[in-house]
Short mmCIF file of C-alpha atoms and ligand atoms in Angstrom, two decimals:
data_model
loop_
_atom_site.label_atom_id
_atom_site.label_comp_id
_atom_site.label_asym_id
_atom_site.label_seq_id
_atom_site.Cartn_x
_atom_site.Cartn_y
_atom_site.Cartn_z
CA UNK H 1 10.19 21.37 5.44
CA UNK H 2 7.10 20.88 3.37
CA UNK H 3 5.87 24.41 3.93
CA UNK H 4 3.89 26.08 1.15
CA UNK H 5 6.02 27.27 -1.74
CA UNK H 6 6.08 30.93 -2.68
CA UNK H 7 3.23 30.91 -5.18
CA UNK H 8 2.78 34.12 -7.13
CA UNK H 9 -0.47 33.07 -8.84
CA UNK H 10 -3.77 32.41 -7.07
CA UNK H 11 -5.00 29.75 -9.43
CA UNK H 12 -3.69 27.66 -12.32
CA UNK H 13 -4.93 25.08 -14.78
CA UNK H 14 -3.77 21.46 -14.36
CA UNK H 15 -4.33 18.62 -16.84
CA UNK H 16 -3.83 14.94 -16.03
CA UNK H 17 -3.19 12.58 -18.96
CA UNK H 18 -4.22 9.02 -18.19
CA UNK H 19 -4.66 5.84 -20.23
CA UNK H 20 -8.45 6.13 -20.44
CA UNK H 21 -9.20 9.78 -19.75
CA UNK H 22 -7.62 13.22 -19.93
CA UNK H 23 -8.89 15.46 -17.14
CA UNK H 24 -8.38 19.13 -16.45
CA UNK H 25 -9.38 21.61 -13.80
CA UNK H 26 -8.77 25.08 -12.40
CA UNK H 27 -6.92 24.74 -9.12
CA UNK H 28 -7.01 27.15 -6.20
CA UNK H 29 -3.32 27.17 -5.33
CA UNK H 30 -3.82 28.25 -1.74
CA UNK H 31 -6.14 25.36 -0.82
CA UNK H 32 -5.26 22.76 -3.45
CA UNK H 33 -8.97 22.42 -4.28
CA UNK H 34 -10.60 22.56 -7.68
CA UNK H 35 -12.56 25.71 -8.55
CA UNK H 36 -15.60 24.33 -10.36
CA UNK H 37 -15.92 20.87 -11.88
CA UNK H 38 -13.18 19.05 -13.63
CA UNK H 39 -13.54 18.53 -17.37
CA UNK H 40 -12.77 15.15 -18.95
CA UNK H 41 -12.39 13.81 -22.47
CA UNK H 42 -11.61 10.16 -23.34
CA UNK H 43 -7.99 9.53 -24.23
CA UNK H 44 -7.85 9.23 -28.04
CA UNK H 45 -6.99 5.91 -29.64
CA UNK H 46 -4.27 5.58 -30.73
CA UNK H 47 -2.93 8.02 -28.13
CA UNK H 48 -0.28 9.56 -30.36
CA UNK H 49 1.42 12.80 -29.29
CA UNK H 50 -0.54 14.87 -31.86
CA UNK H 51 -3.92 13.38 -30.97
CA UNK H 52 -3.32 13.86 -27.24
CA UNK H 53 -2.08 17.43 -27.76
CA UNK H 54 -5.37 18.24 -29.51
CA UNK H 55 -7.41 16.91 -26.61
CA UNK H 56 -5.30 18.80 -24.06
CA UNK H 57 -5.86 21.98 -26.08
CA UNK H 58 -9.64 21.36 -26.14
CA UNK H 59 -9.74 20.88 -22.38
CA UNK H 60 -7.72 24.01 -21.70
CA UNK H 61 -9.86 26.04 -24.13
CA UNK H 62 -12.99 24.87 -22.32
CA UNK H 63 -11.60 25.74 -18.88
CA UNK H 64 -10.34 29.05 -20.19
CA UNK H 65 -13.90 30.15 -20.99
CA UNK H 66 -14.89 29.97 -17.33
CA UNK H 67 -15.24 33.08 -15.23
CA UNK H 68 -12.74 31.75 -12.68
CA UNK H 69 -10.06 30.94 -15.27
CA UNK H 70 -6.59 32.38 -14.62
CA UNK H 71 -5.14 34.84 -17.16
CA UNK H 72 -4.94 33.10 -20.54
CA UNK H 73 -1.17 33.53 -20.79
CA UNK H 74 -0.41 31.81 -17.47
CA UNK H 75 1.44 28.48 -17.66
CA UNK H 76 -0.54 25.24 -17.69
CA UNK H 77 0.69 22.18 -15.79
CA UNK H 78 0.28 18.78 -17.45
CA UNK H 79 1.03 15.27 -16.16
CA UNK H 80 2.23 12.39 -18.29
CA UNK H 81 2.64 8.73 -17.25
CA UNK H 82 6.30 8.34 -18.24
CA UNK H 83 9.75 9.71 -17.47
CA UNK H 84 9.77 13.41 -18.36
CA UNK H 85 13.28 14.77 -18.43
CA UNK H 86 13.54 18.49 -19.17
CA UNK H 87 10.18 18.33 -20.95
CA UNK H 88 11.07 15.30 -23.10
CA UNK H 89 9.43 11.86 -22.69
CA UNK H 90 12.10 9.24 -22.07
CA UNK H 91 9.99 6.12 -21.59
CA UNK H 92 6.62 4.71 -22.62
CA UNK H 93 5.82 1.66 -20.50
CA UNK H 94 2.05 2.00 -20.67
CA UNK H 95 1.63 4.54 -23.49
CA UNK H 96 2.13 4.68 -27.26
CA UNK H 97 5.83 4.13 -28.05
CA UNK H 98 5.90 7.16 -30.38
CA UNK H 99 6.13 9.33 -27.26
CA UNK H 100 9.73 8.34 -26.58
CA UNK H 101 11.96 11.28 -27.49
CA UNK H 102 9.00 13.66 -27.97
CA UNK H 103 9.53 17.12 -26.52
CA UNK H 104 6.15 17.16 -24.81
CA UNK H 105 6.66 20.64 -23.33
CA UNK H 106 7.36 22.10 -26.78
CA UNK H 107 4.55 20.18 -28.51
CA UNK H 108 1.90 21.26 -26.00
CA UNK H 109 3.22 24.82 -25.73
CA UNK H 110 2.88 25.17 -29.51
CA UNK H 111 -0.57 23.59 -29.59
CA UNK H 112 -1.91 25.68 -26.70
CA UNK H 113 -0.17 28.93 -27.58
CA UNK H 114 0.81 29.46 -23.94
CA UNK H 115 3.56 28.06 -21.70
CA UNK H 116 3.10 24.44 -20.63
CA UNK H 117 5.05 22.52 -18.03
CA UNK H 118 4.87 18.74 -18.30
CA UNK H 119 5.82 16.40 -15.48
CA UNK H 120 5.57 12.74 -14.53
CA UNK H 121 2.10 11.78 -13.24
CA UNK H 122 3.27 10.30 -9.93
CA UNK H 123 5.54 13.28 -9.30
CA UNK H 124 2.51 15.56 -9.68
CA UNK H 125 0.44 13.41 -7.32
CA UNK H 126 3.32 13.43 -4.85
CA UNK H 127 3.60 17.21 -4.86
CA UNK H 128 -0.15 17.55 -4.29
CA UNK H 129 -0.01 15.19 -1.31
CA UNK H 130 2.96 16.92 0.29
CA UNK H 131 1.52 20.41 -0.07
CA UNK H 132 -2.15 19.75 0.58
CA UNK H 133 -2.66 16.13 1.62
CA UNK H 134 -1.36 13.29 3.76
CA UNK H 135 2.27 14.44 3.50
CA UNK H 136 1.67 18.03 4.61
CA UNK H 137 4.21 19.15 7.22
CA UNK H 138 5.98 15.78 7.21
CA UNK H 139 9.76 16.17 7.39
CA UNK H 140 12.31 13.86 5.83
CA UNK H 141 11.65 11.55 2.91
CA UNK H 142 8.04 11.05 1.84
CA UNK H 143 7.47 8.35 -0.77
CA UNK H 144 4.23 8.47 -2.69
CA UNK H 145 3.50 5.22 -4.51
CA UNK H 146 0.61 5.12 -7.00
CA UNK H 147 -0.86 1.72 -7.77
CA UNK H 148 -2.64 1.67 -11.12
CA UNK H 149 -1.86 0.33 -14.60
CA UNK H 150 1.78 0.69 -13.58
CA UNK H 151 3.42 1.68 -10.31
CA UNK H 152 4.28 5.36 -10.08
CA UNK H 153 6.56 6.81 -7.44
CA UNK H 154 7.49 10.23 -6.12
CA UNK H 155 10.21 11.06 -3.61
CA UNK H 156 9.90 14.36 -1.78
CA UNK H 157 12.57 15.20 0.76
CA UNK H 158 11.86 18.11 3.11
CA UNK H 159 9.39 19.46 0.55
CA UNK H 160 11.71 19.14 -2.46
CA UNK H 161 10.77 16.72 -5.23
CA UNK H 162 13.43 14.42 -6.71
CA UNK H 163 11.80 13.75 -10.09
CA UNK H 164 11.47 10.55 -12.13
CA UNK H 165 12.15 7.99 -9.45
CA UNK H 166 10.55 5.04 -11.34
CA UNK H 167 10.44 2.59 -8.45
CA UNK H 168 7.83 0.60 -10.38
CA UNK H 169 10.70 -0.51 -12.57
CA UNK H 170 12.83 -1.91 -9.77
CA UNK H 171 13.65 -5.52 -10.46
CA UNK H 172 12.58 -7.61 -7.52
CA UNK H 173 12.82 -11.43 -7.60
CA UNK H 174 13.75 -11.22 -11.31
CA UNK H 175 10.59 -9.32 -12.26
CA UNK H 176 9.83 -5.67 -12.90
CA UNK H 177 7.96 -4.62 -9.76
CA UNK H 178 4.95 -3.11 -11.53
CA UNK H 179 4.38 -6.31 -13.52
CA UNK H 180 3.64 -8.05 -10.20
CA UNK H 181 2.37 -5.46 -7.75
CA UNK H 182 0.41 -2.84 -9.74
CA UNK H 183 -3.36 -2.69 -9.42
CA UNK H 184 -3.64 -4.01 -12.98
CA UNK H 185 -1.47 -7.05 -12.08
CA UNK H 186 -3.94 -7.84 -9.29
CA UNK H 187 -6.85 -7.71 -11.73
CA UNK H 188 -5.07 -9.53 -14.54
CA UNK H 189 -4.04 -12.40 -12.30
CA UNK H 190 -7.30 -12.30 -10.31
CA UNK H 191 -5.37 -12.17 -7.05
CA UNK H 192 -7.19 -12.27 -3.74
CA UNK H 193 -6.42 -9.41 -1.34
CA UNK H 194 -4.26 -11.82 0.69
CA UNK H 195 -2.26 -12.76 -2.40
CA UNK H 196 -1.95 -9.16 -3.49
CA UNK H 197 -0.81 -8.10 -0.02
CA UNK H 198 2.10 -10.56 -0.29
CA UNK H 199 3.19 -8.83 -3.51
CA UNK H 200 2.86 -5.39 -1.91
CA UNK H 201 4.74 -6.53 1.17
CA UNK H 202 7.69 -7.60 -0.98
CA UNK H 203 7.69 -4.28 -2.84
CA UNK H 204 7.24 -1.98 0.14
CA UNK H 205 9.74 -3.78 2.39
CA UNK H 206 12.38 -3.60 -0.34
CA UNK H 207 11.73 0.09 -1.01
CA UNK H 208 11.74 0.76 2.73
CA UNK H 209 15.17 -0.87 3.01
CA UNK H 210 16.52 1.23 0.13
CA UNK H 211 15.17 4.66 1.16
CA UNK H 212 14.30 4.63 4.89
CA UNK H 213 11.35 6.99 4.30
CA UNK H 214 9.49 8.84 7.04
CA UNK H 215 6.13 8.09 5.44
CA UNK H 216 4.65 6.05 2.59
CA UNK H 217 1.53 7.41 0.89
CA UNK H 218 -0.45 5.13 -1.41
CA UNK H 219 -2.28 6.72 -4.34
CA UNK H 220 -4.21 5.50 -7.37
CA UNK H 221 -7.78 4.21 -7.56
CA UNK H 222 -6.94 1.21 -5.38
CA UNK H 223 -6.22 3.50 -2.43
CA UNK H 224 -10.01 3.43 -1.90
CA UNK H 225 -9.71 -0.27 -1.03
CA UNK H 226 -6.85 0.24 1.44
CA UNK H 227 -8.72 -1.55 4.23
CA UNK H 228 -8.45 -4.74 2.19
CA UNK H 229 -4.65 -4.80 2.06
CA UNK H 230 -3.04 -2.16 4.30
CA UNK H 231 -3.68 -4.05 7.59
CA UNK H 232 -1.95 -7.09 6.06
CA UNK H 233 1.33 -5.23 5.48
CA UNK H 234 4.08 -5.38 8.03
CA UNK H 235 6.67 -2.63 7.66
CA UNK H 236 8.27 -0.21 10.10
CA UNK H 237 7.43 2.96 8.15
CA UNK H 238 4.00 4.54 8.67
CA UNK H 239 1.87 3.99 5.58
CA UNK H 240 -1.29 5.88 4.72
CA UNK H 241 -3.52 6.66 1.75
CA UNK H 242 -3.51 9.76 -0.41
CA UNK H 243 -6.03 12.44 0.53
CA UNK H 244 -6.50 14.12 -2.81
CA UNK H 245 -7.71 10.92 -4.56
CA UNK H 246 -8.83 11.58 -8.17
CA UNK H 247 -7.54 15.11 -8.54
CA UNK H 248 -3.98 14.76 -7.24
CA UNK H 249 -2.44 14.87 -10.73
CA UNK H 250 -4.37 17.98 -11.75
CA UNK H 251 -3.50 19.74 -8.48
CA UNK H 252 0.21 18.83 -8.51
CA UNK H 253 0.66 19.83 -12.14
CA UNK H 254 -1.07 23.17 -11.58
CA UNK H 255 1.09 23.81 -8.54
CA UNK H 256 4.31 23.01 -10.34
CA UNK H 257 3.37 25.24 -13.28
CA UNK H 258 2.98 28.17 -10.90
CA UNK H 259 6.26 27.77 -9.03
CA UNK H 260 8.57 26.85 -11.92
C1 LIG G 1 5.80 4.65 -15.65
C2 LIG G 1 5.90 5.83 -14.72
C3 LIG G 1 4.51 6.26 -14.28
C4 LIG G 1 3.76 5.08 -13.70
C5 LIG G 1 2.35 5.43 -13.29
C6 LIG G 1 5.02 3.53 -14.98
O1 LIG G 1 4.90 2.46 -15.86
O2 LIG G 1 7.10 4.17 -15.99
O3 LIG G 1 6.57 6.89 -15.35
O4 LIG G 1 4.62 7.26 -13.32
O5 LIG G 1 3.72 4.01 -14.62
O6 LIG G 1 1.60 5.88 -14.37
#
C-alpha cells in the first residue's frame, strides 16, 4: 500500500539538481508542500562535481537561515539526473562525464557538514507522486515517467520504490528510447504533437507490455501540455499527469532523507 511512511521529522530540506538550475526548498513532510519559497541558483558551467557541490551548499546554507528550517544536523535529500547506486553516480547521460564513479553522498556530506542522501531525480519525483500526488493510495505497480532532456522513470510497487529503473535507456526499434521520445527530442526534431504522440505510443505500449502497471504518471515540464498528446495515446493502463509539477524532486528527496 502507498500509505504514508513512518516519518520521524516534521520537515526536511530537499535539493533538485537539474541541467539548468539547482533548486532547494524546505518541505513539510506531512503535506508534501513547500514551507516558504524555493531557492534556485543556475547550474554552474561546467557542472563538475566540485562546482555543483558548492552550489548545493550555498542553497542549503540559505534555507538553513530561515525560521522554519529543520535542525541543522538533519539529513538533506538531493536528486541527481543519473543512476545513483549506494550514493555513487554510475552514469552521466546528460551531465558532465566526470560524475561517473563519484561518491556523491560522500562529496556533498563533506561539503555541507551534515548527512546527505542522494537519489536519482525520477525516483524522487516518483516518491513524491506516490505519497502526495497522483499515485497516492494506488496499489500495485505505479510507473512515473518524466519527459525532459532525457526520460526518467520510477517504479513504485505497493509504496516501495525499486530504484534506478532507467527505462529511458530501453532500446526500442534500434534506438535508445530517450533519444526519440524525450521532450528534448520533440524540440530538437521539431515534431508536431501528432508525430510526438506516435513516439510516445511506441514507448508507453512497450513499457506497458513489460511491466503491466496499474497506473502511468507523466512528469516533467511537458506534463503541462498533456492535452496535446495524452488523448492521442491508446494503451490499456490509465495514464495521468503528475500533481506536484515543479517541486516533485525537492519533495521526494526531502521525504527519502527523512525515512532512510
Ligand atoms: C538518466 C536518468 C535520469 C533521466 C531524467 C536519463 O538520461 O539516465 O538517470 O533519471 O535522464 O533526468
